[in-house]
PDB file of C-alpha atoms in Angstrom:
ATOM      1  CA  MET B   9      50.850 -30.215 126.153  1.00 65.00           C
ATOM      2  CA  GLU B  10      54.039 -28.907 127.842  1.00 77.00           C
ATOM      3  CA  SER B  11      53.948 -27.546 131.385  1.00 75.00           C
ATOM      4  CA  LYS B  12      54.906 -24.042 130.301  1.00 78.00           C
ATOM      5  CA  GLU B  13      52.193 -24.072 127.624  1.00 83.00           C
ATOM      6  CA  ALA B  14      49.707 -25.369 130.184  1.00 81.00           C
ATOM      7  CA  LEU B  15      50.753 -22.607 132.642  1.00 79.00           C
ATOM      8  CA  THR B  16      50.311 -19.921 129.997  1.00 83.00           C
ATOM      9  CA  HIS B  17      46.895 -21.333 128.990  1.00 79.00           C
ATOM     10  CA  LEU B  18      45.788 -21.476 132.638  1.00 79.00           C
ATOM     11  CA  VAL B  19      46.777 -17.857 133.262  1.00 82.00           C
ATOM     12  CA  GLN B  20      44.915 -16.694 130.124  1.00 82.00           C
ATOM     13  CA  VAL B  21      41.781 -18.546 131.226  1.00 81.00           C
ATOM     14  CA  LEU B  22      41.996 -17.047 134.697  1.00 80.00           C
ATOM     15  CA  GLN B  23      42.410 -13.526 133.284  1.00 79.00           C
ATOM     16  CA  THR B  24      39.606 -14.057 130.786  1.00 79.00           C
ATOM     17  CA  HIS B  25      37.176 -15.205 133.447  1.00 75.00           C
ATOM     18  CA  GLY B  26      38.062 -12.289 135.761  1.00 74.00           C
ATOM     19  CA  THR B  27      39.657 -14.162 138.684  1.00 78.00           C
ATOM     20  CA  THR B  28      42.150 -12.542 141.074  1.00 77.00           C
ATOM     21  CA  LEU B  29      44.742 -15.290 140.789  1.00 77.00           C
ATOM     22  CA  THR B  30      48.082 -14.384 139.187  1.00 81.00           C
ATOM     23  CA  VAL B  31      51.015 -16.291 137.736  1.00 80.00           C
ATOM     24  CA  GLU B  32      52.774 -16.406 141.117  1.00 81.00           C
ATOM     25  CA  ASP B  33      49.698 -18.008 142.665  1.00 79.00           C
ATOM     26  CA  VAL B  34      49.765 -21.019 140.307  1.00 81.00           C
ATOM     27  CA  GLN B  35      53.454 -21.127 139.334  1.00 81.00           C
ATOM     28  CA  TRP B  36      54.396 -23.384 142.221  1.00 82.00           C
ATOM     29  CA  ALA B  37      52.117 -26.189 140.984  1.00 82.00           C
ATOM     30  CA  PHE B  38      54.001 -26.369 137.697  1.00 80.00           C
ATOM     31  CA  ASP B  39      57.429 -26.031 139.342  1.00 79.00           C
ATOM     32  CA  SER B  40      56.883 -28.945 141.694  1.00 81.00           C
ATOM     33  CA  GLU B  41      57.687 -32.314 140.182  1.00 81.00           C
ATOM     34  CA  SER B  42      55.042 -33.991 142.257  1.00 83.00           C
ATOM     35  CA  THR B  43      52.177 -31.838 140.902  1.00 84.00           C
ATOM     36  CA  ARG B  44      53.478 -30.746 137.446  1.00 82.00           C
ATOM     37  CA  ASP B  45      52.130 -33.668 135.436  1.00 84.00           C
ATOM     38  CA  THR B  46      48.843 -33.752 137.298  1.00 86.00           C
ATOM     39  CA  VAL B  47      48.184 -30.042 136.851  1.00 82.00           C
ATOM     40  CA  THR B  48      49.248 -30.142 133.191  1.00 84.00           C
ATOM     41  CA  SER B  49      46.868 -33.077 132.492  1.00 84.00           C
ATOM     42  CA  TRP B  50      44.052 -31.312 134.365  1.00 83.00           C
ATOM     43  CA  VAL B  51      44.504 -28.083 132.282  1.00 80.00           C
ATOM     44  CA  GLU B  52      44.618 -30.099 129.041  1.00 80.00           C
ATOM     45  CA  GLU B  53      41.470 -32.052 129.958  1.00 78.00           C
ATOM     46  CA  HIS B  54      39.289 -29.449 131.642  1.00 77.00           C
ATOM     47  CA  LEU B  55      40.273 -26.123 130.087  1.00 77.00           C
ATOM     48  CA  GLY B  56      39.730 -26.997 126.432  1.00 74.00           C
ATOM     49  CA  GLN B  57      37.172 -25.521 124.078  1.00 72.00           C
ATOM     50  CA  ASP B  58      34.821 -28.466 124.552  1.00 70.00           C
ATOM     51  CA  THR B  59      34.909 -28.423 128.367  1.00 73.00           C
ATOM     52  CA  LEU B  60      35.491 -24.826 129.405  1.00 74.00           C
ATOM     53  CA  LEU B  61      32.636 -22.360 129.492  1.00 72.00           C
ATOM     54  CA  SER B  62      33.096 -19.021 127.794  1.00 75.00           C
ATOM     55  CA  PRO B  63      32.797 -15.899 129.945  1.00 76.00           C
ATOM     56  CA  GLU B  64      29.303 -15.301 128.598  1.00 80.00           C
ATOM     57  CA  GLU B  65      28.311 -18.908 129.307  1.00 78.00           C
ATOM     58  CA  ALA B  66      29.814 -18.700 132.783  1.00 75.00           C
ATOM     59  CA  HIS B  67      27.918 -15.502 133.468  1.00 79.00           C
ATOM     60  CA  LEU B  68      24.669 -17.061 132.297  1.00 84.00           C
ATOM     61  CA  PHE B  69      25.329 -20.165 134.400  1.00 78.00           C
ATOM     62  CA  SER B  70      25.940 -17.968 137.409  1.00 82.00           C
ATOM     63  CA  LYS B  71      22.604 -16.257 136.921  1.00 86.00           C
ATOM     64  CA  LEU B  72      20.843 -19.594 136.534  1.00 82.00           C
ATOM     65  CA  GLU B  73      22.584 -20.886 139.615  1.00 82.00           C
ATOM     66  CA  ALA B  74      21.701 -17.760 141.588  1.00 87.00           C
ATOM     67  CA  ASP B  75      17.961 -17.958 140.832  1.00 86.00           C
ATOM     68  CA  GLY B  76      17.853 -21.713 141.533  1.00 84.00           C
ATOM     69  CA  THR B  77      17.267 -22.883 137.981  1.00 82.00           C
ATOM     70  CA  VAL B  78      20.346 -25.111 137.950  1.00 75.00           C
ATOM     71  CA  GLN B  79      19.298 -26.827 141.179  1.00 80.00           C
ATOM     72  CA  GLN B  80      15.813 -27.398 139.797  1.00 81.00           C
ATOM     73  CA  ILE B  81      17.231 -28.933 136.604  1.00 77.00           C
ATOM     74  CA  ILE B  82      19.494 -31.205 138.627  1.00 76.00           C
ATOM     75  CA  ARG B  83      16.595 -32.151 140.903  1.00 78.00           C
ATOM     76  CA  ASP B  84      14.087 -32.811 138.117  1.00 77.00           C
ATOM     77  CA  ASN B  85      16.390 -34.697 135.726  1.00 73.00           C
ATOM     78  CA  ASP B  86      18.530 -37.789 136.059  1.00 67.00           C
ATOM     79  CA  LEU B  87      21.931 -36.580 134.887  1.00 64.00           C
ATOM     80  CA  SER B  88      23.598 -39.906 135.524  1.00 64.00           C
ATOM     81  CA  MET B  89      22.853 -40.903 131.921  1.00 62.00           C
ATOM     82  CA  VAL B  90      24.653 -37.871 130.498  1.00 60.00           C
ATOM     83  CA  GLN B  91      28.029 -38.994 129.308  1.00 61.00           C
ATOM     84  CA  PRO B  92      30.849 -36.797 127.993  1.00 61.00           C
ATOM     85  CA  PHE B  93      32.021 -37.099 124.420  1.00 60.00           C
ATOM     86  CA  THR B  94      34.797 -39.634 123.920  1.00 66.00           C
ATOM     87  CA  GLU B  95      37.273 -39.869 121.077  1.00 70.00           C
ATOM     88  CA  ASP B  96      35.229 -42.622 119.477  1.00 75.00           C
ATOM     89  CA  SER B  97      32.112 -40.454 119.687  1.00 74.00           C
ATOM     90  CA  TYR B  98      33.971 -37.619 118.041  1.00 72.00           C
ATOM     91  CA  GLN B  99      35.170 -39.926 115.266  1.00 82.00           C
ATOM     92  CA  ALA B 100      31.687 -41.352 114.738  1.00 84.00           C
ATOM     93  CA  ALA B 101      30.150 -37.893 114.690  1.00 80.00           C
ATOM     94  CA  LEU B 102      32.871 -36.704 112.336  1.00 84.00           C
ATOM     95  CA  LYS B 103      32.264 -39.636 109.986  1.00 88.00           C
ATOM     96  CA  ALA B 104      28.512 -38.925 110.100  1.00 89.00           C
ATOM     97  CA  VAL B 105      29.172 -35.274 109.319  1.00 88.00           C
ATOM     98  CA  GLU B 106      31.520 -36.247 106.482  1.00 90.00           C
ATOM     99  CA  ALA B 107      28.917 -38.674 105.092  1.00 91.00           C
ATOM    100  CA  SER B 108      26.223 -36.005 105.369  1.00 91.00           C
ATOM    101  CA  THR B 109      28.602 -33.543 103.720  1.00 91.00           C
ATOM    102  CA  LYS B 110      29.203 -35.969 100.822  1.00 92.00           C
ATOM    103  CA  ILE B 111      25.451 -36.468 100.451  1.00 93.00           C
ATOM    104  CA  ILE B 112      24.896 -32.721 100.585  1.00 93.00           C
ATOM    105  CA  ASP B 113      27.694 -32.206  98.028  1.00 92.00           C
ATOM    106  CA  ARG B 114      26.152 -34.839  95.767  1.00 91.00           C
ATOM    107  CA  HIS B 115      22.703 -33.278  96.119  1.00 92.00           C
ATOM    108  CA  THR B 116      24.229 -29.867  95.557  1.00 92.00           C
ATOM    109  CA  HIS B 117      25.891 -31.126  92.367  1.00 92.00           C
ATOM    110  CA  GLU B 118      22.611 -32.671  91.224  1.00 92.00           C
ATOM    111  CA  LEU B 119      20.752 -29.468  92.038  1.00 92.00           C
ATOM    112  CA  LYS B 120      23.325 -27.448  90.116  1.00 92.00           C
ATOM    113  CA  SER B 121      22.931 -29.817  87.160  1.00 92.00           C
ATOM    114  CA  GLN B 122      19.150 -29.521  87.389  1.00 92.00           C
ATOM    115  CA  GLN B 123      19.517 -25.766  87.749  1.00 92.00           C
ATOM    116  CA  GLN B 124      21.650 -25.668  84.612  1.00 92.00           C
ATOM    117  CA  VAL B 125      19.073 -27.768  82.772  1.00 93.00           C
ATOM    118  CA  LEU B 126      16.353 -25.449  84.054  1.00 93.00           C
ATOM    119  CA  PHE B 127      18.300 -22.371  82.928  1.00 92.00           C
ATOM    120  CA  THR B 128      18.829 -24.000  79.513  1.00 92.00           C
ATOM    121  CA  PHE B 129      15.125 -24.815  79.267  1.00 92.00           C
ATOM    122  CA  GLN B 130      14.137 -21.305  80.344  1.00 91.00           C
ATOM    123  CA  GLU B 131      16.526 -19.818  77.784  1.00 92.00           C
ATOM    124  CA  LYS B 132      15.088 -22.020  75.038  1.00 92.00           C
ATOM    125  CA  LYS B 133      11.583 -21.117  76.179  1.00 91.00           C
ATOM    126  CA  ARG B 134      12.479 -17.423  76.160  1.00 91.00           C
ATOM    127  CA  LYS B 135      13.936 -17.690  72.645  1.00 92.00           C
ATOM    128  CA  THR B 136      10.913 -19.685  71.494  1.00 91.00           C
ATOM    129  CA  GLU B 137       8.534 -17.075  72.936  1.00 91.00           C
ATOM    130  CA  LEU B 138      10.523 -14.274  71.294  1.00 92.00           C
ATOM    131  CA  GLN B 139      10.463 -16.142  67.984  1.00 92.00           C
ATOM    132  CA  TYR B 140       6.725 -16.791  68.381  1.00 91.00           C
ATOM    133  CA  LYS B 141       6.068 -13.125  69.155  1.00 91.00           C
ATOM    134  CA  LYS B 142       8.191 -12.139  66.172  1.00 91.00           C
ATOM    135  CA  VAL B 143       6.264 -14.498  63.874  1.00 91.00           C
ATOM    136  CA  ILE B 144       2.926 -13.236  65.264  1.00 92.00           C
ATOM    137  CA  ALA B 145       4.024  -9.623  64.763  1.00 91.00           C
ATOM    138  CA  GLN B 146       5.120 -10.365  61.188  1.00 91.00           C
ATOM    139  CA  HIS B 147       1.853 -12.195  60.510  1.00 90.00           C
ATOM    140  CA  GLN B 148      -0.201  -9.325  61.922  1.00 91.00           C
ATOM    141  CA  LYS B 149       1.826  -6.825  59.930  1.00 91.00           C
ATOM    142  CA  LYS B 150       1.361  -8.862  56.754  1.00 91.00           C
ATOM    143  CA  LYS B 151      -2.355  -9.260  57.489  1.00 91.00           C
ATOM    144  CA  LEU B 152      -2.677  -5.504  58.043  1.00 91.00           C
ATOM    145  CA  GLN B 153      -0.854  -4.779  54.787  1.00 91.00           C
ATOM    146  CA  GLU B 154      -3.070  -7.244  52.912  1.00 91.00           C
ATOM    147  CA  LYS B 155      -6.170  -5.660  54.460  1.00 91.00           C
ATOM    148  CA  GLN B 156      -4.985  -2.179  53.481  1.00 91.00           C
ATOM    149  CA  TYR B 157      -4.245  -3.400  49.957  1.00 91.00           C
ATOM    150  CA  THR B 158      -7.631  -5.141  49.749  1.00 90.00           C
ATOM    151  CA  ASP B 159      -9.431  -2.043  51.007  1.00 90.00           C
ATOM    152  CA  LEU B 160      -7.577   0.110  48.480  1.00 91.00           C
ATOM    153  CA  LEU B 161      -8.371  -2.350  45.692  1.00 90.00           C
ATOM    154  CA  ASN B 162     -12.031  -2.484  46.749  1.00 89.00           C
ATOM    155  CA  ASP B 163     -12.197   1.305  46.761  1.00 88.00           C
ATOM    156  CA  GLU B 164     -10.700   1.437  43.274  1.00 89.00           C
ATOM    157  CA  LEU B 165     -13.072  -1.254  42.002  1.00 88.00           C
ATOM    158  CA  LEU B 166     -16.004   0.546  43.608  1.00 87.00           C
ATOM    159  CA  GLN B 167     -14.986   3.845  42.038  1.00 88.00           C
ATOM    160  CA  ASP B 168     -14.585   2.139  38.640  1.00 86.00           C
ATOM    161  CA  ALA B 169     -17.960   0.410  39.017  1.00 83.00           C
ATOM    162  CA  LEU B 170     -19.645   3.686  40.007  1.00 85.00           C
ATOM    163  CA  ALA B 171     -17.979   5.473  37.101  1.00 85.00           C
ATOM    164  CA  GLN B 172     -19.103   2.750  34.694  1.00 83.00           C
ATOM    165  CA  ALA B 173     -22.603   2.783  36.173  1.00 79.00           C
ATOM    166  CA  GLN B 174     -22.809   6.571  35.880  1.00 82.00           C
ATOM    167  CA  GLY B 175     -21.501   6.386  32.303  1.00 81.00           C
ATOM    168  CA  ALA B 176     -23.997   3.657  31.479  1.00 76.00           C
ATOM    169  CA  GLN B 177     -26.748   5.708  33.116  1.00 76.00           C
ATOM    170  CA  ARG B 178     -25.845   8.794  31.087  1.00 80.00           C
ATOM    171  CA  GLN B 179     -25.670   6.700  27.943  1.00 80.00           C
ATOM    172  CA  LEU B 180     -29.005   5.092  28.788  1.00 73.00           C
ATOM    173  CA  GLN B 181     -30.616   8.444  29.457  1.00 77.00           C
ATOM    174  CA  GLY B 182     -29.351   9.718  26.115  1.00 77.00           C
ATOM    175  CA  THR B 183     -30.615   6.591  24.414  1.00 73.00           C
ATOM    176  CA  MET B 184     -33.975   6.939  26.158  1.00 70.00           C
ATOM    177  CA  GLU B 185     -34.294  10.531  25.016  1.00 77.00           C
ATOM    178  CA  ARG B 186     -33.732   9.401  21.464  1.00 76.00           C
ATOM    179  CA  LEU B 187     -36.101   6.484  21.912  1.00 69.00           C
ATOM    180  CA  ARG B 188     -38.812   8.694  23.348  1.00 73.00           C
ATOM    181  CA  SER B 189     -39.001  10.634  20.142  1.00 78.00           C
ATOM    182  CA  LYS B 190     -39.016   7.399  18.146  1.00 71.00           C
ATOM    183  CA  ILE B 191     -41.651   5.894  20.470  1.00 67.00           C
ATOM    184  CA  ASP B 192     -43.855   8.907  19.997  1.00 72.00           C
ATOM    185  CA  THR B 193     -43.579   8.380  16.261  1.00 76.00           C
ATOM    186  CA  PHE B 194     -44.279   4.656  16.668  1.00 65.00           C
ATOM    187  CA  LEU B 195     -47.285   5.393  18.857  1.00 66.00           C
ATOM    188  CA  LYS B 196     -48.699   7.779  16.331  1.00 73.00           C
ATOM    189  CA  ASP B 197     -48.280   5.115  13.661  1.00 67.00           C
ATOM    190  CA  ASP B 198     -49.811   2.639  16.112  1.00 61.00           C
ATOM    191  CA  ASP B 199     -52.838   4.885  16.541  1.00 65.00           C
ATOM    192  CA  LYS B 200     -53.181   5.013  12.774  1.00 70.00           C
ATOM    193  CA  VAL B 201     -52.897   1.240  12.548  1.00 60.00           C
ATOM    194  CA  LEU B 202     -55.503   0.712  15.236  1.00 59.00           C
ATOM    195  CA  ALA B 203     -57.764   3.229  13.514  1.00 66.00           C
ATOM    196  CA  ASN B 204     -57.471   1.188  10.325  1.00 62.00           C
ATOM    197  CA  VAL B 205     -58.440  -1.998  12.117  1.00 56.00           C
ATOM    198  CA  ASP B 206     -62.097  -1.002  12.199  1.00 56.00           C
ATOM    199  CA  ARG B 207     -62.009  -0.201   8.493  1.00 61.00           C
ATOM    200  CA  LEU B 208     -60.399  -3.535   7.755  1.00 55.00           C
ATOM    201  CA  ALA B 209     -63.028  -5.263   9.838  1.00 54.00           C
ATOM    202  CA  GLN B 210     -65.725  -3.471   7.913  1.00 57.00           C
ATOM    203  CA  ASP B 211     -64.102  -4.589   4.671  1.00 55.00           C
ATOM    204  CA  LEU B 212     -64.303  -8.149   5.918  1.00 50.00           C
ATOM    205  CA  ASP B 213     -68.021  -7.870   6.826  1.00 51.00           C
ATOM    206  CA  LEU B 214     -69.735  -9.744   3.973  1.00 44.00           C
ATOM    207  CA  ASP B 215     -73.212  -8.812   5.193  1.00 46.00           C
ATOM    208  CA  THR B 216     -72.723  -5.122   4.197  1.00 43.00           C
ATOM    209  CA  ASP B 217     -70.946  -5.699   0.919  1.00 46.00           C
ATOM    210  CA  ASN B 218     -72.679  -6.839  -2.230  1.00 48.00           C
ATOM    211  CA  GLN B 219     -69.464  -8.202  -3.702  1.00 54.00           C
ATOM    212  CA  GLU B 220     -68.437 -11.618  -2.453  1.00 57.00           C
ATOM    213  CA  PRO B 221     -64.699 -11.662  -1.492  1.00 61.00           C
ATOM    214  CA  SER B 222     -62.621 -14.658  -2.378  1.00 71.00           C
ATOM    215  CA  SER B 223     -60.788 -16.838   0.090  1.00 72.00           C
ATOM    216  CA  GLN B 224     -57.494 -15.299  -1.077  1.00 79.00           C
ATOM    217  CA  GLU B 225     -58.766 -11.819  -0.279  1.00 79.00           C
ATOM    218  CA  ILE B 226     -59.941 -12.968   3.157  1.00 77.00           C
ATOM    219  CA  GLU B 227     -56.523 -14.491   3.874  1.00 81.00           C
ATOM    220  CA  PHE B 228     -54.774 -11.331   2.652  1.00 84.00           C
ATOM    221  CA  LEU B 229     -56.946  -9.066   4.823  1.00 82.00           C
ATOM    222  CA  CYS B 230     -56.575 -11.334   7.868  1.00 83.00           C
ATOM    223  CA  ALA B 231     -52.807 -11.401   7.381  1.00 84.00           C
ATOM    224  CA  ASN B 232     -52.727  -7.585   7.283  1.00 84.00           C
ATOM    225  CA  LEU B 233     -54.914  -7.431  10.360  1.00 83.00           C
ATOM    226  CA  THR B 234     -52.632  -9.898  12.162  1.00 83.00           C
ATOM    227  CA  LYS B 235     -49.577  -7.855  11.195  1.00 86.00           C
ATOM    228  CA  ASN B 236     -51.174  -4.634  12.428  1.00 85.00           C
ATOM    229  CA  ARG B 237     -52.198  -6.213  15.714  1.00 82.00           C
ATOM    230  CA  VAL B 238     -48.691  -7.615  16.227  1.00 84.00           C
ATOM    231  CA  LEU B 239     -47.140  -4.197  15.603  1.00 84.00           C
ATOM    232  CA  GLY B 240     -49.666  -2.530  17.874  1.00 82.00           C
ATOM    233  CA  LEU B 241     -49.104  -4.902  20.770  1.00 83.00           C
ATOM    234  CA  GLN B 242     -45.331  -4.751  20.384  1.00 81.00           C
ATOM    235  CA  HIS B 243     -45.383  -0.956  20.326  1.00 82.00           C
ATOM    236  CA  ARG B 244     -47.555  -0.848  23.449  1.00 83.00           C
ATOM    237  CA  LEU B 245     -45.213  -3.238  25.281  1.00 81.00           C
ATOM    238  CA  ASP B 246     -42.195  -1.165  24.233  1.00 81.00           C
ATOM    239  CA  ARG B 247     -43.857   2.009  25.444  1.00 81.00           C
ATOM    240  CA  ILE B 248     -44.793   0.483  28.835  1.00 82.00           C
ATOM    241  CA  TYR B 249     -41.254  -0.928  29.213  1.00 80.00           C
ATOM    242  CA  LEU B 250     -39.495   2.339  28.396  1.00 79.00           C
ATOM    243  CA  GLU B 251     -41.780   4.447  30.582  1.00 78.00           C
ATOM    244  CA  THR B 252     -41.232   2.081  33.519  1.00 78.00           C
ATOM    245  CA  LEU B 253     -37.478   2.042  32.909  1.00 76.00           C
ATOM    246  CA  TYR B 254     -37.296   5.812  32.642  1.00 73.00           C
ATOM    247  CA  SER B 255     -39.267   6.378  35.862  1.00 75.00           C
ATOM    248  CA  SER B 256     -37.171   3.825  37.825  1.00 71.00           C
ATOM    249  CA  LEU B 257     -33.870   5.347  36.719  1.00 68.00           C
ATOM    250  CA  ASN B 258     -34.984   8.858  37.539  1.00 68.00           C
ATOM    251  CA  GLU B 259     -36.025   8.015  41.136  1.00 62.00           C
ATOM    252  CA  ASN B 260     -32.467   8.183  42.602  1.00 56.00           C
ATOM    253  CA  PRO B 261     -29.875   8.170  39.806  1.00 53.00           C
ATOM    254  CA  GLU B 262     -26.879   9.104  42.045  1.00 54.00           C
ATOM    255  CA  SER B 263     -27.215   6.113  44.427  1.00 53.00           C
ATOM    256  CA  GLN B 264     -27.607   3.485  41.706  1.00 51.00           C
ATOM    257  CA  THR B 265     -24.798   0.998  41.052  1.00 54.00           C
ATOM    258  CA  ALA B 266     -23.979  -1.521  38.378  1.00 50.00           C
ATOM    259  CA  GLY B 267     -25.871  -4.227  40.306  1.00 55.00           C
ATOM    260  CA  ASP B 268     -29.092  -2.216  39.982  1.00 57.00           C
ATOM    261  CA  LEU B 269     -29.048  -2.861  36.205  1.00 56.00           C
ATOM    262  CA  GLU B 270     -29.497  -6.642  36.610  1.00 63.00           C
ATOM    263  CA  PRO B 271     -33.337  -6.461  37.038  1.00 66.00           C
ATOM    264  CA  ILE B 272     -33.447  -4.278  33.906  1.00 67.00           C
ATOM    265  CA  SER B 273     -31.520  -6.929  31.970  1.00 68.00           C
ATOM    266  CA  SER B 274     -33.941  -9.618  33.208  1.00 73.00           C
ATOM    267  CA  MET B 275     -36.944  -7.462  32.228  1.00 74.00           C
ATOM    268  CA  THR B 276     -35.424  -6.909  28.759  1.00 76.00           C
ATOM    269  CA  SER B 277     -35.069 -10.676  28.286  1.00 78.00           C
ATOM    270  CA  SER B 278     -38.708 -11.191  29.306  1.00 80.00           C
ATOM    271  CA  LEU B 279     -39.778  -8.469  26.879  1.00 79.00           C
ATOM    272  CA  GLN B 280     -37.934 -10.194  24.035  1.00 82.00           C
ATOM    273  CA  THR B 281     -39.705 -13.450  24.892  1.00 83.00           C
ATOM    274  CA  LEU B 282     -43.084 -11.688  24.788  1.00 82.00           C
ATOM    275  CA  HIS B 283     -42.200 -10.157  21.418  1.00 82.00           C
ATOM    276  CA  GLN B 284     -41.615 -13.660  20.069  1.00 86.00           C
ATOM    277  CA  GLU B 285     -44.939 -14.946  21.402  1.00 86.00           C
ATOM    278  CA  ILE B 286     -47.110 -12.032  20.187  1.00 85.00           C
ATOM    279  CA  PRO B 287     -47.324 -13.094  16.464  1.00 87.00           C
ATOM    280  CA  SER B 288     -48.715 -16.556  17.235  1.00 87.00           C
ATOM    281  CA  VAL B 289     -51.219 -15.167  19.753  1.00 85.00           C
ATOM    282  CA  ALA B 290     -52.335 -12.417  17.350  1.00 82.00           C
ATOM    283  CA  GLN B 291     -52.720 -14.906  14.504  1.00 84.00           C
ATOM    284  CA  MET B 292     -54.794 -17.218  16.713  1.00 87.00           C
ATOM    285  CA  SER B 293     -56.999 -14.302  17.782  1.00 84.00           C
ATOM    286  CA  VAL B 294     -57.626 -13.108  14.201  1.00 82.00           C
ATOM    287  CA  SER B 295     -58.324 -16.660  13.075  1.00 83.00           C
ATOM    288  CA  GLN B 296     -60.921 -17.208  15.790  1.00 83.00           C
ATOM    289  CA  GLU B 297     -62.488 -13.754  15.435  1.00 82.00           C
ATOM    290  CA  PHE B 298     -62.480 -13.249  11.658  1.00 80.00           C
ATOM    291  CA  SER B 299     -60.758 -15.854   9.477  1.00 76.00           C
ATOM    292  CA  ASN B 300     -62.587 -18.982  10.595  1.00 81.00           C
ATOM    293  CA  PRO B 301     -66.093 -17.401  10.775  1.00 81.00           C
ATOM    294  CA  LEU B 302     -65.628 -15.699   7.382  1.00 78.00           C
ATOM    295  CA  SER B 303     -64.360 -18.889   5.784  1.00 78.00           C
ATOM    296  CA  THR B 304     -67.345 -20.781   7.154  1.00 80.00           C
ATOM    297  CA  LEU B 305     -69.792 -18.084   6.008  1.00 79.00           C
ATOM    298  CA  LEU B 306     -68.161 -17.925   2.569  1.00 76.00           C
ATOM    299  CA  THR B 307     -68.454 -21.687   2.211  1.00 77.00           C
ATOM    300  CA  GLN B 308     -72.118 -21.573   3.227  1.00 75.00           C
ATOM    301  CA  ARG B 309     -72.882 -18.774   0.741  1.00 71.00           C
ATOM    302  CA  GLN B 310     -71.054 -20.544  -2.036  1.00 66.00           C
ATOM    303  CA  SER B 311     -73.051 -23.676  -1.243  1.00 72.00           C
ATOM    304  CA  LEU B 312     -76.311 -21.706  -1.282  1.00 69.00           C
ATOM    305  CA  ALA B 313     -75.379 -20.050  -4.537  1.00 58.00           C
ATOM    306  CA  SER B 314     -74.537 -23.415  -6.089  1.00 61.00           C
ATOM    307  CA  ASP B 315     -77.844 -24.873  -4.958  1.00 57.00           C
ATOM    308  CA  HIS B 316     -79.683 -21.853  -6.299  1.00 52.00           C
ATOM    309  CA  ASN B 317     -77.939 -22.123  -9.679  1.00 53.00           C
ATOM    310  CA  HIS B 318     -78.676 -25.812  -9.802  1.00 50.00           C
ATOM    311  CA  SER B 319     -82.337 -25.185  -9.046  1.00 55.00           C
ATOM    312  CA  THR B 320     -82.485 -22.496 -11.726  1.00 55.00           C
ATOM    313  CA  LEU B 321     -80.953 -24.740 -14.351  1.00 54.00           C
ATOM    314  CA  THR B 322     -83.301 -27.530 -13.388  1.00 55.00           C
ATOM    315  CA  TYR B 323     -86.264 -25.252 -13.638  1.00 42.00           C
TER     316      TYR B 323
END
């Protein structure tokens, strides 16, 4: 540092720190050859940024010195170990700062790379979530449309089934009205047939008839009786079936559906099975009640008559 530069720096420091010294007061030290170098070195060493207190620091130090804090610190602490910073210390500290800065820069670069990866991952996650929400929304929309279509189709099928059931019910009611008249006719004929059963039975009673019937006549009469009984039983079953069917359909015709006709179909099948079994049962009944006893009685009478004729001829 030149002497003029040192003089200027010294004057600025004096003015900054509020002293009363002027340029004339210190000029002589820099003009004298014996003191110029010493004063210049002293200004360069002691009035730098690292050694000179700022006005605020000087003011604070003055306050601490005034209230005795500085003296207490000096008294309570061994300041002999406190050494000023040397050039080597500055270089070592600078190298440490540079090394720390390189480490911080490297960590900063790594963090930026990780941040970029994180941003990329978050962006992919955001796009994936948007795509997932879009797919879910499309699926829900499709499911809602399918449900609406299914409900509409079910309503149409239900309306068609109800219409068919109502049509079938009207057709069945018409058919039943026609059958009622026919059933009445059949029942009247049935009453006539049943009324003739007693007369047929009387015709088969050999004890009240002087004329002996033949086995062919007995078979013919029993066959007619069997036929009449079969017709009578079948007519009675038909009448019971139709009356039951008519009463069940008239209970609540508006609330009935096509599924309500399934028990009717099952009952019709059972009725057909009974119709097929009636002839054999009726034939068995007539055989046990009339045919077999009459055949046995006829055989006994023919045997008695033969014995009587044989005795007469022998006599």
